[in-house]
């Protein structure tokens, strides 16, 4: 027993040592392509070089923008890894070369990029985590629409599905997040003058993504994300005279796939705002046992558990026919401050009058300090 305690103590100390050796992580975030994220990263690289910092480019994408491309001059570049995929020669960032060369700082563009099949990691953000853990600091960039928990909301705004996404927890790793902000008019002017896309693509872009109302909504989301990061940083680094209760969120889901996704993503956002732990709870009653639920619903449920895990939640599955009591029991055990549920198909008055489960849950919660949030 004494040996086990010693080993546990050593492991904890090693974890602390590794954390202290971890590289610093800075992310430039923007509302869309063309705001100047890559340009600013390269400007910073020149400033760091002048101050004697060993900074190199691990991966950069200038999109042939003349002003940005000109800034590459003088910054050391780590050669990309060449590989063949489906008969074509492709290039990817060489993570092993970066770790072996071990510069103080490395620039890694396109954080949401999906790596070619056969790479060590499926996503570039996973490569960045490996580089940080090797003790190398990283400066990277991403657009707000690639954030996983905002995926559905942004698709509604833009009408464009976003396939490359990063989990919110990656931004939580960042030591610094910088928003590259432009007004809608400034961004559209940059597009019209050919500073974002080739002239043949300008008209199409103006009629689709680059519309003033869409840009304004994306701009607001980017500003809010950076503000929330600052709030989290302040709450962690600045001691409080009065200790407030730590927020803990619990998302309650069922086999209703569409509602479950909404509840998971919106609860992830709330937890991210408060830098709080959160869980996803699924209470399986006897009517939803394995042999009674359709295969497609089971598949959706598994996918939702996977989504919740990717967004940083702890997933809890419980079998019990008394759903309200189970929710309250888990909430008490996990010290949950806010329970999140999906908006019922009936209106709230009908639910309160006719649904025993909901009525019981409301009555029970009212006797505690736990909040109930109904997500639309």
Short mmCIF file of N, CA, C and O in Angstrom, two decimals, residues 41-43 45-46 49 55-57 71-77 107:
data_model
loop_
_atom_site.label_atom_id
_atom_site.label_comp_id
_atom_site.label_asym_id
_atom_site.label_seq_id
_atom_site.Cartn_x
_atom_site.Cartn_y
_atom_site.Cartn_z
N UNK A 41 0.23 36.91 -37.75
CA UNK A 41 1.16 35.90 -37.23
C UNK A 41 2.57 36.14 -37.78
O UNK A 41 3.56 36.04 -37.04
N UNK A 42 2.66 36.43 -39.06
CA UNK A 42 3.96 36.66 -39.68
C UNK A 42 4.60 37.97 -39.20
O UNK A 42 5.81 38.04 -39.00
N UNK A 43 3.77 38.99 -38.98
CA UNK A 43 4.29 40.23 -38.39
C UNK A 43 4.89 39.96 -37.02
O UNK A 43 5.98 40.46 -36.68
N UNK A 45 6.04 37.12 -35.96
CA UNK A 45 7.25 36.30 -36.14
C UNK A 45 8.46 37.19 -36.38
O UNK A 45 9.54 36.98 -35.80
N UNK A 46 8.32 38.22 -37.22
CA UNK A 46 9.43 39.15 -37.48
C UNK A 46 9.84 39.90 -36.21
O UNK A 46 11.02 40.08 -35.93
N UNK A 49 11.76 37.48 -34.00
CA UNK A 49 13.11 37.25 -34.54
C UNK A 49 14.05 38.40 -34.18
O UNK A 49 15.21 38.19 -33.81
N UNK A 55 12.14 31.44 -33.74
CA UNK A 55 10.81 31.13 -34.24
C UNK A 55 10.90 30.62 -35.67
O UNK A 55 11.67 31.16 -36.48
N UNK A 56 10.17 29.56 -35.97
CA UNK A 56 10.17 28.98 -37.31
C UNK A 56 8.74 28.69 -37.76
O UNK A 56 7.83 28.63 -36.93
N UNK A 57 8.59 28.53 -39.05
CA UNK A 57 7.26 28.24 -39.62
C UNK A 57 7.09 26.73 -39.75
O UNK A 57 7.85 26.07 -40.47
N UNK A 71 5.73 38.72 -46.43
CA UNK A 71 6.22 38.63 -45.06
C UNK A 71 6.95 37.32 -44.75
O UNK A 71 7.56 37.17 -43.69
N UNK A 72 6.90 36.37 -45.67
CA UNK A 72 7.61 35.10 -45.46
C UNK A 72 9.12 35.28 -45.49
O UNK A 72 9.86 34.52 -44.86
N UNK A 73 9.59 36.30 -46.20
CA UNK A 73 11.03 36.52 -46.36
C UNK A 73 11.72 36.70 -45.01
O UNK A 73 11.31 37.51 -44.19
N UNK A 74 12.74 35.87 -44.79
CA UNK A 74 13.54 36.01 -43.57
C UNK A 74 13.13 35.12 -42.42
O UNK A 74 13.84 35.03 -41.41
N UNK A 75 11.97 34.46 -42.53
CA UNK A 75 11.53 33.57 -41.43
C UNK A 75 11.87 32.13 -41.80
O UNK A 75 11.44 31.63 -42.86
N UNK A 76 12.64 31.42 -40.95
CA UNK A 76 12.99 30.02 -41.25
C UNK A 76 11.75 29.15 -41.38
O UNK A 76 10.79 29.30 -40.62
N UNK A 77 11.79 28.24 -42.36
CA UNK A 77 10.65 27.34 -42.62
C UNK A 77 11.08 25.89 -42.44
O UNK A 77 12.11 25.47 -42.98
N UNK A 107 5.09 28.54 -35.85
CA UNK A 107 3.81 29.02 -36.39
C UNK A 107 3.10 27.85 -37.07
O UNK A 107 3.69 27.16 -37.91
#
